[in-house]
CSV table of C-alpha atoms in Angstrom, one decimal:
chain,number,residue,atom,x,y,z
A,1,MET,CA,0.0,0.0,0.0
A,2,ILE,CA,2.8,2.4,0.9
A,3,ILE,CA,4.6,1.6,-2.4
A,4,THR,CA,1.4,2.2,-4.3
A,5,LEU,CA,0.8,5.6,-2.6
A,6,ILE,CA,4.4,6.7,-3.3
A,7,LEU,CA,4.0,5.7,-6.9
A,8,VAL,CA,0.8,7.6,-7.2
A,9,GLY,CA,2.5,10.6,-5.7
A,10,LYS,CA,5.3,10.3,-8.3
A,11,TYR,CA,2.7,10.0,-11.1
A,12,LEU,CA,1.0,13.2,-9.9
A,13,GLU,CA,4.3,15.0,-9.8
A,14,VAL,CA,5.2,14.0,-13.3
A,15,ARG,CA,1.8,15.1,-14.5
A,16,ALA,CA,2.2,18.5,-12.8
A,17,LYS,CA,5.6,18.9,-14.4
A,18,GLY,CA,4.1,18.1,-17.7
A,19,ARG,CA,1.5,20.7,-17.4
A,20,THR,CA,4.1,23.2,-16.2
A,21,SER,CA,6.3,22.6,-19.2
A,22,ASP,CA,3.3,23.6,-21.4
A,23,ALA,CA,3.9,27.2,-20.3
A,24,ILE,CA,7.5,27.1,-21.7
A,25,LYS,CA,6.2,25.4,-24.9
A,26,LYS,CA,3.7,28.3,-25.3
A,27,LEU,CA,6.6,30.8,-25.0
A,28,LEU,CA,8.7,28.8,-27.5
A,29,GLY,CA,5.7,28.9,-29.8
A,30,LEU,CA,5.9,32.7,-30.0
A,31,GLN,CA,9.2,32.3,-31.9
A,32,VAL,CA,9.0,32.4,-35.7
A,33,ARG,CA,10.4,29.6,-37.7
A,34,THR,CA,11.9,31.6,-40.6
A,35,ALA,CA,13.2,35.1,-41.2
A,36,ARG,CA,13.5,37.1,-44.4
A,37,VAL,CA,17.1,38.2,-44.7
A,38,VAL,CA,18.8,40.5,-47.3
A,39,ARG,CA,22.1,39.1,-48.4
A,40,ALA,CA,24.1,40.0,-51.5
A,41,GLY,CA,21.2,42.3,-52.4
A,42,MET,CA,18.7,39.5,-52.5
A,43,GLU,CA,15.8,38.7,-50.2
A,44,SER,CA,15.5,35.1,-49.0
A,45,ASP,CA,13.7,33.2,-46.3
A,46,ILE,CA,16.1,31.2,-44.0
A,47,PRO,CA,15.6,29.2,-40.8
A,48,LEU,CA,15.6,31.3,-37.7
A,49,ASP,CA,18.7,29.6,-36.3
A,50,GLU,CA,20.8,30.7,-39.3
A,51,VAL,CA,20.3,34.4,-38.6
A,52,VAL,CA,23.4,36.0,-37.3
A,53,VAL,CA,24.2,39.4,-35.7
A,54,GLY,CA,24.5,42.1,-38.4
A,55,ASP,CA,22.1,40.5,-40.8
A,56,VAL,CA,19.5,42.9,-42.4
A,57,LEU,CA,16.0,41.6,-42.1
A,58,VAL,CA,12.8,42.7,-43.8
A,59,VAL,CA,9.4,42.6,-42.0
A,60,ARG,CA,6.1,43.1,-43.8
A,61,PRO,CA,2.7,44.0,-42.3
A,62,GLY,CA,1.2,41.3,-40.3
A,63,GLU,CA,4.4,39.4,-39.8
A,64,GLN,CA,6.2,38.7,-36.5
A,65,ILE,CA,9.7,40.1,-35.9
A,66,ALA,CA,12.2,37.3,-35.9
A,67,VAL,CA,15.0,38.6,-33.6
A,68,ASP,CA,15.9,41.7,-31.6
A,69,GLY,CA,17.4,44.6,-33.6
A,70,VAL,CA,17.4,48.2,-34.6
A,71,VAL,CA,15.3,49.8,-37.5
A,72,LEU,CA,17.4,50.8,-40.4
A,73,GLU,CA,14.8,51.9,-42.9
A,74,GLY,CA,11.0,52.5,-42.9
A,75,THR,CA,8.4,53.2,-40.2
A,76,SER,CA,5.7,51.0,-38.7
A,77,THR,CA,3.6,50.3,-35.6
A,78,ILE,CA,4.5,47.3,-33.5
A,79,ASP,CA,2.2,45.3,-31.2
A,80,GLU,CA,4.5,44.7,-28.1
A,81,SER,CA,1.7,43.4,-25.8
A,82,MET,CA,3.4,40.0,-25.4
A,83,LEU,CA,6.3,41.8,-23.8
A,84,THR,CA,4.8,44.9,-22.0
A,85,GLY,CA,1.1,44.1,-21.7
A,86,GLU,CA,0.2,47.4,-23.4
A,87,PRO,CA,-2.6,47.0,-26.0
A,88,LEU,CA,-1.7,50.0,-28.1
A,89,ALA,CA,0.8,49.5,-30.9
A,90,VAL,CA,4.1,51.5,-30.6
A,91,GLU,CA,5.4,53.5,-33.5
A,92,LYS,CA,8.9,52.6,-34.6
A,93,ARG,CA,11.2,54.7,-36.8
A,94,THR,CA,14.8,54.6,-37.9
A,95,GLY,CA,17.0,54.0,-34.9
A,96,ASP,CA,14.3,52.5,-32.7
A,97,ASN,CA,14.7,49.1,-31.1
A,98,VAL,CA,12.5,46.2,-32.0
A,99,THR,CA,12.0,42.9,-30.1
A,100,GLY,CA,11.7,39.5,-31.5
A,101,ALA,CA,8.3,37.7,-31.4
A,102,THR,CA,6.4,41.1,-31.3
A,103,MET,CA,3.9,41.7,-34.1
A,104,ASN,CA,4.3,44.2,-37.0
A,105,ARG,CA,0.9,45.8,-37.4
A,106,SER,CA,1.4,48.1,-40.3
A,107,GLY,CA,4.1,49.3,-42.6
A,108,SER,CA,7.2,47.5,-43.9
A,109,PHE,CA,10.7,48.1,-42.7
A,110,LYS,CA,14.2,46.8,-42.5
A,111,PHE,CA,16.2,46.3,-39.4
A,112,GLU,CA,19.6,45.0,-38.3
A,113,ALA,CA,19.8,42.0,-36.1
A,114,MET,CA,21.5,42.9,-32.8
A,115,ARG,CA,20.7,39.9,-30.6
A,116,VAL,CA,19.9,36.4,-31.9
A,117,GLY,CA,19.3,32.9,-30.5
A,118,LYS,CA,19.7,32.7,-26.7
A,119,ASP,CA,20.5,36.4,-26.4
A,120,THR,CA,17.0,37.6,-27.5
A,121,ALA,CA,14.5,39.0,-25.0
A,122,LEU,CA,12.1,36.0,-25.5
A,123,ALA,CA,15.0,33.6,-24.9
A,124,GLN,CA,15.8,35.3,-21.6
A,125,ILE,CA,12.1,35.1,-20.6
A,126,ILE,CA,12.1,31.4,-21.2
A,127,ARG,CA,15.3,31.0,-19.2
A,128,LEU,CA,13.8,33.0,-16.4
A,129,VAL,CA,10.8,30.6,-16.2
A,130,GLU,CA,13.0,27.5,-16.4
A,131,ALA,CA,15.3,28.9,-13.6
A,132,ALA,CA,12.4,29.7,-11.4
A,133,GLN,CA,11.0,26.2,-11.7
A,134,GLY,CA,14.4,24.7,-10.9
A,135,SER,CA,15.3,27.0,-8.0
A,136,LYS,CA,14.6,26.1,-4.3
A,137,ALA,CA,12.3,28.1,-2.1
A,138,PRO,CA,13.4,28.9,1.5
A,139,ILE,CA,10.9,26.4,2.8
A,140,GLN,CA,12.4,23.8,0.6
A,141,ALA,CA,15.9,24.5,1.9
A,142,LEU,CA,14.6,24.2,5.4
A,143,ALA,CA,13.1,20.8,4.4
A,144,ASP,CA,16.5,19.8,3.1
A,145,ARG,CA,18.3,20.8,6.3
A,146,VAL,CA,15.7,18.8,8.3
A,147,SER,CA,16.1,15.8,6.1
A,148,ALA,CA,19.9,15.9,6.4
A,149,VAL,CA,19.4,15.2,10.2
A,150,PHE,CA,16.1,13.3,10.1
A,151,VAL,CA,17.0,10.6,7.5
A,152,PRO,CA,20.3,9.4,9.2
A,153,ALA,CA,18.5,9.4,12.6
A,154,VAL,CA,15.6,7.3,11.2
A,155,LEU,CA,18.1,4.8,9.6
A,156,LEU,CA,19.9,4.5,12.9
A,157,ILE,CA,16.6,3.8,14.8
A,158,ALA,CA,15.7,1.2,12.1
A,159,LEU,CA,19.0,-0.5,12.6
A,160,LEU,CA,18.5,-0.5,16.4
A,161,THR,CA,15.0,-1.9,15.9
A,162,LEU,CA,16.5,-4.8,13.9
A,163,VAL,CA,19.2,-5.5,16.4
A,164,GLY,CA,16.8,-5.2,19.3
A,165,TRP,CA,14.1,-7.5,18.0
A,166,PHE,CA,16.5,-10.1,16.7
A,167,PHE,CA,19.1,-10.2,19.5
A,168,PHE,CA,17.4,-9.0,22.6
A,169,ALA,CA,13.7,-9.9,21.9
A,170,GLN,CA,14.8,-13.3,20.5
A,171,ALA,CA,12.3,-12.8,17.6
A,172,ASP,CA,12.9,-14.6,14.3
A,173,LEU,CA,14.6,-12.7,11.4
A,174,THR,CA,11.4,-12.2,9.4
A,175,ARG,CA,9.6,-10.5,12.3
A,176,ALA,CA,12.7,-8.3,13.0
A,177,ILE,CA,12.9,-7.2,9.4
A,178,VAL,CA,9.1,-6.5,9.2
A,179,ASN,CA,9.4,-4.2,12.3
A,180,THR,CA,12.4,-2.5,10.8
A,181,VAL,CA,10.6,-1.8,7.5
A,182,ALA,CA,7.6,-0.5,9.6
A,183,VAL,CA,9.9,2.1,11.2
A,184,LEU,CA,11.3,3.1,7.8
A,185,VAL,CA,7.8,3.4,6.3
A,186,ILE,CA,6.1,5.3,9.1
A,187,ALA,CA,9.1,7.7,9.4
A,188,CYS,CA,9.5,8.3,5.7
A,189,PRO,CA,8.9,12.0,5.0
A,190,CYS,CA,7.2,11.4,1.6
A,191,ALA,CA,5.1,14.6,1.8
A,192,LEU,CA,8.1,16.6,2.7
A,193,GLY,CA,9.9,15.4,-0.4
A,194,LEU,CA,7.1,15.6,-2.9
A,195,ALA,CA,4.8,18.4,-1.9
A,196,THR,CA,7.2,21.3,-2.0
A,197,PRO,CA,8.8,20.8,-5.4
A,198,THR,CA,5.5,19.9,-6.9
A,199,ALA,CA,3.9,23.1,-5.6
A,200,ILE,CA,6.8,25.2,-6.9
A,201,MET,CA,6.6,23.6,-10.3
A,202,VAL,CA,2.8,24.0,-10.6
A,203,GLY,CA,2.8,27.5,-9.1
A,204,SER,CA,5.5,28.9,-11.5
A,205,GLY,CA,3.9,27.1,-14.4
A,206,ARG,CA,0.4,28.4,-13.8
A,207,GLY,CA,1.9,31.9,-13.4
A,208,ALA,CA,3.6,31.7,-16.7
A,209,GLU,CA,0.4,30.7,-18.4
A,210,HIS,CA,-1.2,33.9,-17.1
A,211,GLY,CA,1.7,36.1,-18.0
A,212,ILE,CA,3.2,36.2,-14.5
A,213,LEU,CA,6.9,35.4,-14.3
A,214,TYR,CA,8.8,34.6,-11.0
A,215,ARG,CA,12.5,35.4,-10.8
A,216,ASN,CA,13.0,32.6,-8.4
A,217,SER,CA,11.1,30.3,-6.0
A,218,ALA,CA,11.8,32.6,-3.0
A,219,ALA,CA,9.7,35.3,-4.7
A,220,LEU,CA,7.0,32.7,-5.3
A,221,GLN,CA,6.9,31.9,-1.6
A,222,ARG,CA,6.9,35.5,-0.5
A,223,VAL,CA,3.8,36.2,-2.6
A,224,GLY,CA,1.8,34.4,0.0
A,225,ALA,CA,2.5,37.2,2.5
A,226,VAL,CA,1.7,40.0,0.2
A,227,GLY,CA,-1.0,42.3,1.5
A,228,THR,CA,-1.0,45.0,-1.1
A,229,LEU,CA,-0.1,44.7,-4.8
A,230,VAL,CA,0.7,47.8,-6.8
A,231,LEU,CA,0.6,47.5,-10.6
A,232,ASP,CA,1.7,50.1,-13.2
A,233,LYS,CA,0.9,48.4,-16.5
A,234,THR,CA,-2.4,48.8,-18.3
A,235,GLY,CA,-2.5,45.3,-19.8
A,236,THR,CA,-1.8,43.7,-16.4
A,237,ILE,CA,-5.2,44.3,-14.8
A,238,THR,CA,-7.4,44.9,-17.9
A,239,ALA,CA,-8.4,42.9,-20.9
A,240,GLY,CA,-5.4,44.3,-22.7
A,241,ARG,CA,-7.4,45.8,-25.6
A,242,PRO,CA,-9.3,49.1,-25.9
A,243,THR,CA,-13.1,49.4,-26.2
A,244,VAL,CA,-15.4,52.3,-26.9
A,245,THR,CA,-17.2,53.4,-23.8
A,246,ASP,CA,-18.8,56.8,-24.8
A,247,VAL,CA,-19.4,58.8,-27.9
A,248,ILE,CA,-19.2,62.5,-26.9
A,249,LEU,CA,-20.3,65.4,-29.2
A,250,SER,CA,-18.7,68.8,-29.1
A,251,GLU,CA,-21.1,71.7,-28.7
A,252,THR,CA,-18.8,74.0,-30.6
A,253,ASN,CA,-18.1,71.7,-33.4
A,254,SER,CA,-20.0,71.0,-36.7
A,255,ALA,CA,-20.4,67.4,-35.5
A,256,VAL,CA,-23.6,68.6,-33.6
A,257,GLU,CA,-25.5,68.1,-36.8
A,258,PHE,CA,-25.1,64.3,-36.2
A,259,ASP,CA,-26.4,62.2,-33.5
A,260,GLU,CA,-24.1,59.7,-31.7
A,261,THR,CA,-25.1,56.8,-33.8
A,262,GLU,CA,-24.5,58.6,-37.1
A,263,LEU,CA,-21.2,59.9,-35.9
A,264,LEU,CA,-20.1,56.5,-34.8
A,265,ARG,CA,-21.1,55.1,-38.2
A,266,LEU,CA,-19.0,57.7,-40.1
A,267,ILE,CA,-16.0,57.1,-37.9
A,268,ALA,CA,-16.3,53.3,-37.9
A,269,SER,CA,-16.7,53.3,-41.7
A,270,ALA,CA,-13.5,55.3,-42.1
A,271,GLU,CA,-11.6,53.0,-39.7
A,272,ARG,CA,-12.5,49.9,-41.7
A,273,GLY,CA,-9.3,50.3,-43.6
A,274,SER,CA,-7.2,50.8,-40.4
A,275,GLU,CA,-5.3,48.2,-38.5
A,276,HIS,CA,-4.8,50.4,-35.4
A,277,PRO,CA,-6.1,48.9,-32.1
A,278,LEU,CA,-8.2,52.1,-31.5
A,279,GLY,CA,-9.6,51.9,-35.0
A,280,GLU,CA,-10.5,48.2,-34.6
A,281,ALA,CA,-12.2,49.0,-31.3
A,282,ILE,CA,-14.4,51.7,-33.0
A,283,VAL,CA,-15.4,49.3,-35.7
A,284,GLU,CA,-16.2,46.6,-33.2
A,285,ALA,CA,-18.4,49.1,-31.2
A,286,ALA,CA,-20.3,49.9,-34.4
A,287,VAL,CA,-20.8,46.3,-35.4
A,288,ALA,CA,-22.0,45.5,-31.9
A,289,GLN,CA,-24.8,48.0,-32.4
A,290,ASP,CA,-25.7,46.6,-35.8
A,291,ILE,CA,-24.7,49.8,-37.5
A,292,HIS,CA,-24.4,49.5,-41.3
A,293,LEU,CA,-21.0,50.7,-42.4
A,294,SER,CA,-20.0,52.3,-45.7
A,295,ASP,CA,-16.9,51.7,-47.7
A,296,PRO,CA,-14.3,54.6,-47.2
A,297,VAL,CA,-12.8,56.3,-50.2
A,298,GLY,CA,-9.4,57.9,-50.4
A,299,PHE,CA,-8.2,56.3,-47.1
A,300,LYS,CA,-4.9,57.8,-45.9
A,301,ALA,CA,-2.9,56.9,-42.8
A,302,PHE,CA,-0.7,59.5,-40.9
A,303,ALA,CA,1.9,57.4,-39.0
A,304,GLY,CA,1.6,58.0,-35.3
A,305,ARG,CA,-1.2,60.6,-35.7
A,306,GLY,CA,-4.4,59.1,-37.3
A,307,ILE,CA,-6.2,58.7,-40.6
A,308,SER,CA,-8.4,60.5,-43.1
A,309,ALA,CA,-11.0,59.2,-45.6
A,310,GLU,CA,-14.2,60.2,-47.4
A,311,VAL,CA,-17.4,58.5,-46.3
A,312,ASP,CA,-20.7,59.1,-48.1
A,313,GLY,CA,-19.5,62.4,-49.3
A,314,TYR,CA,-18.2,63.6,-45.9
A,315,SER,CA,-14.5,64.2,-45.2
A,316,VAL,CA,-13.6,62.4,-42.0
A,317,LEU,CA,-10.4,63.1,-40.1
A,318,ILE,CA,-9.6,60.9,-37.1
A,319,GLY,CA,-6.5,61.3,-35.0
A,320,ASN,CA,-4.7,62.8,-32.0
A,321,ILE,CA,-4.2,66.4,-31.0
A,322,ASN,CA,-1.2,66.8,-33.3
A,323,LEU,CA,-3.2,65.7,-36.4
A,324,MET,CA,-6.0,68.1,-35.5
A,325,ALA,CA,-3.6,71.0,-35.0
A,326,ALA,CA,-2.0,70.3,-38.4
A,327,HIS,CA,-5.4,70.7,-40.0
A,328,ASP,CA,-6.3,73.8,-38.0
A,329,ILE,CA,-9.1,72.1,-36.2
A,330,SER,CA,-10.0,73.4,-32.7
A,331,LEU,CA,-10.7,71.0,-29.8
A,332,ASP,CA,-11.7,73.7,-27.3
A,333,GLY,CA,-15.2,72.4,-27.2
A,334,LEU,CA,-13.9,69.0,-26.0
A,335,THR,CA,-11.3,70.2,-23.5
A,336,PRO,CA,-13.7,70.5,-20.6
A,337,VAL,CA,-15.2,67.0,-21.2
A,338,VAL,CA,-11.7,65.5,-21.5
A,339,GLU,CA,-10.6,67.1,-18.2
A,340,LYS,CA,-13.6,65.7,-16.4
A,341,ILE,CA,-12.8,62.2,-17.6
C-alpha cells in the first residue's frame, strides 16, 4: 500500500511537471520559424537559427519580428503586448529598437539583427521561467536541512530496531525485518519530499500561463505574505485591448448636426481600412450596435497621428491632437469634457 501511494505521488508529480512545461512550450511557440534576410542584395527566407548578428531583415505588415534589432529603414507600428502588456501599438522609426516575437501591425521596414538565439528577450524570458522552476524556495531549503538530520536518525533507529528484536527480543529474522521496515515506512517524509517541489513547479507554471513570471522560487513563496499589490501596466489588470465606452459630441463643433449613432457610423466606416487597435475598437463598437458601415474612399494613414477618408460624401479626419492641429481644427469644445474624464 505504501509503495502504491508513493508511486501515485510520483505520477501526480510527473503530470504536474508536464502541465508546467506547457507554459514554456507556449513561450517557445511565440518564436517564428523563418526570417526574411537581405544578403548580397537578394531577399531570401532562411531558418531562424541561421540568422546572425549584423544581418539585415525585412518585415512586412502582419508578420512577426524574428529577432531583436534596430530599425534601419522604414516606419511601422509594433504590437508589443506580449512583452509589455500594453494594448496600443508602438510607433517605430529609424534607430528605434524592435524585439523578437512582437507583431508588426502596419508598414514594412528593414532592421539590423543585434541579438539572436539565446540572447533575445524572448529567450531570456524562457530561461527565467526555467530557472524559477528549478530554484529552491526557502521552505524547501529548510526541508533539506531537516532531512539531512532526520534521515540518518531514522536509519539509525531502524537499525537499532532490527538489532533489538533479533538479538534481545529473541524474535525470528522475518519479524525483526518487518518491524524494521515498519519504522522506515512510518518515518518516511514522503510529503516533505514531494509536496514542496510539486507546488513550486505548478505555481510557477500556472503563473507563466497567465503572464506572471517569478524570478525565483523565493519570490513565489513571499507572494503568500503580500497584503497590497501595486501595478503600473495597463494590460496587467485589464483585458489588454481598448473598447469604446462613450461617444461625446462637441457643442462648438460642426459634429452637432449628427447624433451619436451617425457619428459612430461615419468614424467606424473610415476606420474599416485601419489596423490600429483604437480603430479596430471603434469598428467593433459599431458592429455590436448593428450599424451598417459604408466603404471609405481615399483612405490615408498618418503614421503615429491618425487617418483620413471620405465616407458618403463627408470628409472624415480621425486622430490625435497633433493631427487636428496640423489641419487647424480646434478642440476647445472637447477640452472641458476630457478634463472631467
